[in-house]
Short mmCIF file of C-alpha atoms in Angstrom, two decimals:
data_model
loop_
_atom_site.label_atom_id
_atom_site.label_comp_id
_atom_site.label_asym_id
_atom_site.label_seq_id
_atom_site.Cartn_x
_atom_site.Cartn_y
_atom_site.Cartn_z
CA MET A 1097 126.27 146.17 195.13
CA PRO A 1098 128.04 142.94 195.60
CA LEU A 1099 131.13 142.28 194.57
CA PRO A 1100 133.84 141.88 192.30
CA SER A 1101 133.38 145.88 192.11
CA PRO A 1102 133.03 146.81 188.34
CA LEU A 1103 135.62 146.84 186.19
CA GLN A 1104 134.96 150.27 183.46
CA GLU A 1105 137.53 151.07 180.55
CA LEU A 1106 138.11 154.18 179.57
CA ALA A 1107 139.08 156.21 176.07
CA ASP A 1108 142.28 158.85 177.14
CA PRO A 1109 143.62 160.00 174.48
CA ARG A 1110 146.68 160.90 177.34
CA PHE A 1111 147.12 156.80 177.46
CA ALA A 1112 145.33 155.69 173.43
CA ARG A 1113 148.76 157.84 171.97
CA ARG A 1114 150.82 155.89 173.43
CA SER A 1115 149.64 152.86 173.64
CA LEU A 1116 148.56 151.92 177.04
CA ARG A 1117 144.77 150.83 177.72
CA LEU A 1118 143.36 152.57 180.79
CA LEU A 1119 141.08 150.46 183.27
CA LEU A 1120 138.48 152.49 186.28
CA LYS A 1121 137.96 148.92 188.96
CA ARG A 1122 135.73 150.81 190.53
CA ASP A 1123 135.45 150.08 194.51
CA ASP A 1124 134.12 153.72 195.29
CA LEU A 1125 130.38 151.31 193.39
CA ILE A 1126 130.97 148.09 196.25
CA HIS A 1127 128.23 150.02 199.20
CA PRO A 1128 126.57 153.51 198.22
CA ASP A 1129 127.75 154.49 202.18
CA LEU A 1130 130.68 152.68 203.54
CA ILE A 1131 132.71 153.02 200.13
CA GLY A 1132 135.69 151.29 198.13
CA ASN A 1133 138.39 150.33 200.46
CA LYS A 1134 136.37 151.11 204.10
CA TRP A 1135 134.75 148.35 203.01
CA ARG A 1136 137.56 145.38 201.93
CA LYS A 1137 139.32 146.98 205.14
CA LEU A 1138 136.79 147.53 207.68
CA VAL A 1139 134.21 144.53 207.64
CA PRO A 1140 136.48 141.84 208.97
CA ASN A 1141 137.73 144.20 211.21
CA LEU A 1142 133.65 144.65 212.64
CA ASP A 1143 132.99 140.87 211.86
CA ALA A 1144 135.88 140.68 214.52
CA ALA A 1145 134.98 143.42 216.85
CA ALA A 1146 131.61 140.83 217.68
CA GLY A 1147 129.64 143.58 218.59
CA ARG A 1148 131.18 145.09 220.86
CA PRO A 1149 132.59 148.91 220.55
CA ILE A 1150 135.28 149.72 217.76
CA LEU A 1151 136.95 152.53 218.76
CA THR A 1152 140.10 154.11 215.72
CA PHE A 1153 141.96 157.25 215.26
CA GLY A 1154 142.15 159.70 212.89
CA GLY A 1155 143.31 163.68 211.87
CA ALA A 1156 140.29 165.82 211.77
CA TYR A 1157 140.00 165.25 208.27
CA SER A 1158 140.22 161.46 208.32
CA ASN A 1159 138.31 159.62 205.66
CA HIS A 1160 138.51 156.40 208.29
CA LEU A 1161 136.89 157.76 210.85
CA ARG A 1162 134.16 159.28 209.10
CA ALA A 1163 133.99 155.15 207.10
CA THR A 1164 133.82 153.65 211.00
CA ALA A 1165 131.36 156.20 212.33
CA THR A 1166 129.28 155.04 208.32
CA ALA A 1167 129.99 151.37 209.55
CA GLY A 1168 129.09 151.93 213.47
CA ARG A 1169 125.78 153.24 211.99
CA LEU A 1170 124.65 150.57 208.95
CA LEU A 1171 125.24 148.16 211.68
CA GLY A 1172 124.36 149.08 214.76
CA LEU A 1173 128.01 149.81 216.22
CA PRO A 1174 128.63 152.13 218.94
CA THR A 1175 131.94 153.85 217.50
CA VAL A 1176 134.37 156.34 219.49
CA GLY A 1177 137.17 157.39 217.05
CA VAL A 1178 140.24 159.48 218.37
CA VAL A 1179 141.18 163.06 217.05
CA ARG A 1180 145.06 163.77 216.83
CA GLY A 1181 144.90 167.70 218.36
CA GLN A 1182 143.19 168.60 221.53
CA GLU A 1183 142.53 172.77 220.64
CA LEU A 1184 140.30 171.44 218.50
CA ALA A 1185 137.85 170.51 221.56
CA GLY A 1186 136.67 173.53 222.06
CA ARG A 1187 136.02 174.02 218.07
CA PRO A 1188 133.38 174.08 215.17
CA LEU A 1189 133.72 170.91 214.21
CA ASN A 1190 134.50 170.85 210.20
CA PRO A 1191 132.10 168.45 207.78
CA SER A 1192 134.05 165.44 208.17
CA LEU A 1193 133.94 166.00 212.10
CA ALA A 1194 130.55 166.54 211.67
CA HIS A 1195 130.08 163.94 209.54
CA CYS A 1196 131.12 161.67 212.35
CA ALA A 1197 128.96 162.77 215.23
CA ALA A 1198 125.82 162.87 212.42
CA ASN A 1199 126.54 159.22 212.92
CA GLY A 1200 126.80 158.46 216.11
CA MET A 1201 130.78 158.36 216.74
CA ARG A 1202 131.37 159.20 219.62
CA LEU A 1203 134.90 161.85 219.43
CA HIS A 1204 137.10 161.87 221.95
CA PHE A 1205 140.97 164.52 221.47
CA VAL A 1206 144.13 164.03 222.40
CA ASP A 1207 147.30 166.57 222.41
CA ARG A 1208 149.50 165.52 219.45
CA THR A 1209 152.18 164.34 221.25
CA THR A 1210 149.47 161.20 222.69
CA TYR A 1211 148.56 160.72 219.62
CA ARG A 1212 151.92 160.19 217.73
CA HIS A 1213 152.86 157.79 220.93
CA LYS A 1214 149.45 156.34 220.81
CA THR A 1215 150.71 152.61 219.63
CA ASP A 1216 152.56 152.18 222.48
CA PRO A 1217 150.41 150.02 225.00
CA ASP A 1218 151.33 152.26 228.55
CA THR A 1219 149.60 155.09 226.20
CA LEU A 1220 147.00 153.15 224.59
CA THR A 1221 144.89 152.18 227.78
CA ALA A 1222 145.46 155.68 229.30
CA VAL A 1223 142.97 156.65 226.95
CA LEU A 1224 141.28 153.69 226.25
CA ARG A 1225 140.66 154.65 229.85
CA ALA A 1226 139.85 158.30 229.21
CA ALA A 1227 137.34 157.68 226.68
CA GLY A 1228 135.94 155.63 229.13
CA ALA A 1229 136.32 152.98 225.92
CA GLU A 1230 138.48 150.44 227.82
CA ASP A 1231 135.96 147.63 226.69
CA ALA A 1232 136.61 149.05 222.41
CA TYR A 1233 137.98 146.70 219.66
CA VAL A 1234 140.28 148.86 218.38
CA VAL A 1235 141.17 149.37 215.17
CA PRO A 1236 144.31 151.29 214.09
CA GLU A 1237 144.47 155.37 212.32
CA GLY A 1238 143.68 153.95 208.35
CA GLY A 1239 142.53 150.63 209.23
CA SER A 1240 145.41 149.02 207.92
CA ASN A 1241 146.13 145.26 210.30
CA PRO A 1242 146.43 142.05 209.07
CA LEU A 1243 142.40 141.52 208.93
CA ALA A 1244 142.45 144.53 206.85
CA VAL A 1245 145.28 143.29 204.11
CA ARG A 1246 143.76 140.09 203.71
CA GLY A 1247 140.53 141.67 203.20
CA CYS A 1248 142.85 143.89 200.28
CA ARG A 1249 144.31 140.80 199.13
CA ALA A 1250 141.14 140.51 197.73
CA LEU A 1251 141.16 143.27 194.94
CA GLY A 1252 143.81 141.53 194.01
CA GLU A 1253 142.80 138.42 193.27
CA GLU A 1254 139.31 140.56 191.55
CA LEU A 1255 142.01 141.77 189.14
CA ARG A 1256 144.55 138.94 188.18
CA GLY A 1257 144.28 138.85 184.22
CA HIS A 1258 142.86 141.59 183.91
CA ALA A 1259 145.94 144.84 183.92
CA ASP A 1260 149.24 144.86 183.19
CA VAL A 1261 150.50 147.80 186.04
CA VAL A 1262 148.10 148.20 189.14
CA VAL A 1263 147.50 151.59 191.05
CA VAL A 1264 145.82 153.12 193.83
CA ALA A 1265 146.62 155.95 196.53
CA CYS A 1266 148.07 155.37 199.63
CA GLY A 1267 147.56 156.67 202.94
CA THR A 1268 148.39 153.42 205.57
CA GLY A 1269 149.85 151.41 202.96
CA GLY A 1270 147.52 148.32 204.67
CA THR A 1271 145.56 149.10 199.97
CA LEU A 1272 148.61 148.39 198.27
CA ALA A 1273 150.01 145.07 200.72
CA GLY A 1274 147.46 142.81 199.99
CA LEU A 1275 145.85 144.39 196.50
CA ALA A 1276 149.95 143.01 195.72
CA ALA A 1277 149.44 139.73 197.43
CA GLY A 1278 146.25 139.27 195.31
CA LEU A 1279 147.84 140.15 192.39
CA ALA A 1280 149.60 137.12 189.55
CA PRO A 1281 152.97 136.91 189.55
CA GLU A 1282 153.38 138.96 186.97
CA GLN A 1283 151.09 142.09 187.65
CA ARG A 1284 152.58 144.54 189.54
CA ALA A 1285 150.76 146.76 191.81
CA LEU A 1286 152.39 151.20 191.98
CA GLY A 1287 151.38 153.05 194.97
CA VAL A 1288 150.82 157.57 195.33
CA PRO A 1289 150.96 157.81 198.23
CA VAL A 1290 148.85 161.01 199.64
CA LEU A 1291 150.82 161.56 202.87
CA LYS A 1292 154.77 163.31 202.61
CA GLY A 1293 157.48 161.39 204.78
CA GLY A 1294 158.62 158.20 202.58
CA PHE A 1295 157.92 156.33 205.50
CA LEU A 1296 155.51 154.45 204.39
CA ASP A 1297 158.10 151.43 202.39
CA ALA A 1298 158.63 149.74 205.44
CA GLU A 1299 155.28 150.67 206.85
CA ILE A 1300 154.30 147.91 204.18
CA ARG A 1301 157.28 145.33 204.30
CA ALA A 1302 156.18 145.26 208.36
CA LEU A 1303 152.30 145.06 207.63
CA GLN A 1304 152.52 141.88 204.78
CA ASP A 1305 155.28 140.23 206.71
CA LEU A 1306 152.56 140.90 209.82
CA THR A 1307 149.52 139.33 207.45
CA PHE A 1308 151.80 136.75 205.71
CA GLY A 1309 154.98 136.36 207.47
CA GLY A 1310 156.87 137.84 204.45
CA PRO A 1311 156.81 139.93 200.97
CA ARG A 1312 153.50 138.86 198.77
CA GLY A 1313 153.95 140.39 195.25
CA SER A 1314 155.45 143.11 193.67
CA TRP A 1315 154.95 146.69 193.97
CA THR A 1316 156.76 150.01 194.18
CA LEU A 1317 156.09 153.91 195.28
CA ASP A 1318 156.00 156.91 194.24
CA ASP A 1319 156.15 159.90 196.64
CA ARG A 1320 155.81 162.82 194.16
CA PHE A 1321 152.26 163.73 194.29
CA HIS A 1322 151.22 164.14 197.36
CA PHE A 1323 150.29 168.49 196.77
CA GLY A 1324 151.52 168.81 200.47
CA GLY A 1325 150.73 166.12 202.39
CA TYR A 1326 147.45 164.71 203.15
CA ALA A 1327 144.28 167.09 202.92
CA ARG A 1328 146.50 169.36 201.04
CA THR A 1329 144.54 170.46 197.57
CA PRO A 1330 146.35 173.21 195.89
CA PRO A 1331 143.49 174.48 192.85
CA GLU A 1332 145.68 172.11 189.93
CA LEU A 1333 145.03 169.34 191.11
CA HIS A 1334 140.57 170.40 191.98
CA ALA A 1335 141.87 171.86 187.77
CA PHE A 1336 143.04 168.17 187.51
CA ALA A 1337 140.15 165.86 188.28
CA ASP A 1338 137.36 168.72 187.21
CA ASP A 1339 139.06 167.87 183.20
CA PHE A 1340 138.67 163.96 184.54
CA GLU A 1341 135.31 164.05 185.68
CA ALA A 1342 134.34 166.23 182.75
CA ARG A 1343 136.10 164.11 180.37
CA HIS A 1344 134.86 160.52 181.73
CA ASP A 1345 131.74 161.62 183.83
CA VAL A 1346 133.12 159.13 186.49
CA PRO A 1347 133.13 161.86 190.42
CA VAL A 1348 136.27 162.26 191.53
CA GLU A 1349 137.84 162.31 195.47
CA ARG A 1350 139.98 165.25 196.11
CA LEU A 1351 142.26 163.14 198.31
CA TYR A 1352 143.08 160.27 197.40
CA VAL A 1353 141.37 159.24 193.97
CA ALA A 1354 142.45 162.77 192.81
CA LYS A 1355 146.10 162.97 193.19
CA MET A 1356 146.33 158.85 191.66
CA LEU A 1357 145.12 159.67 188.87
CA TYR A 1358 147.25 163.25 188.58
CA GLY A 1359 150.62 161.14 189.05
CA LEU A 1360 149.48 158.49 186.48
CA VAL A 1361 149.01 160.63 183.65
CA THR A 1362 152.16 162.52 185.05
CA LEU A 1363 154.04 158.79 184.76
CA ALA A 1364 152.19 158.38 181.69
CA GLU A 1365 152.94 161.27 179.83
CA GLU A 1366 156.66 160.68 181.51
CA GLY A 1367 156.83 157.66 179.00
CA ALA A 1368 156.90 154.71 182.67
CA PHE A 1369 155.08 152.22 181.18
CA ALA A 1370 155.11 150.40 177.87
CA ASN A 1371 153.45 150.87 174.52
CA GLY A 1372 150.78 147.52 175.16
CA THR A 1373 150.37 148.27 178.79
CA THR A 1374 147.37 147.74 180.22
CA VAL A 1375 146.50 150.21 183.38
CA ALA A 1376 144.09 149.88 186.50
CA ALA A 1377 143.17 152.84 188.05
CA VAL A 1378 141.85 151.71 191.76
CA ILE A 1379 138.64 153.95 192.75
CA THR A 1380 138.51 153.73 196.26
CA GLY A 1381 135.83 156.83 197.10
CA ARG A 1382 134.51 159.14 195.49
CA PRO A 1383 133.89 163.08 197.13
CA PHE A 1384 131.26 162.87 199.88
CA PRO A 1385 128.37 165.71 200.06
#
């Protein structure tokens, strides 16, 4: 599907009774295999790689690793995934890592201490050497770098004039950094982190500094809806997502999108948005089969 991705209005009484309009920005429909914000973040990096192998990082359930493996298959580029957790090397692959392998990604497992220091130049050099990928183009964990942030700025530009508040789930912060930069001055972005830790504010500021030379746009974070951390999806969250799917016939991805939508409904019920506000929720992905 060509960009811009569709914008869909939903009738939902949880918003209507507070005089709010709810729009979905359907980035999950951009491409059948390379979905949503992964398209926006990866395509500029794949162009920059200019045919070199791609090496990137992620945990055992990383959507970013899956997306990178898929992109490599689609474009005929070799991919290497550096996976956190040396102890996983001798175990059967979970569905996420099996998807990566099936799409041609070579998996290289490292211990958690090494992984924590992966951005240190000496550690990165050693990892590249150990993975046999010294000539690779390196994409950071989550795909968030200045090229990705610029790619996501188009998301904000596509939403100019359509919403007062734009809400997006956040992993490493690149999508929000670019989204906020692309919105009009009277609009604001709200990020819902799916990891706990409270580190994301500084990460987003650093990404905007690297990309644009300083802060851009109006954005805030609400850290209450991570449900215990990445890949934590308790029954309450699944029940909410099942209900949302039944109400609106929209597939709800659980690791990111469900947490964002849960947070958005909670905020609406708390009266966080003034009457008459139009809220757009970015659907950054869809459930994997």
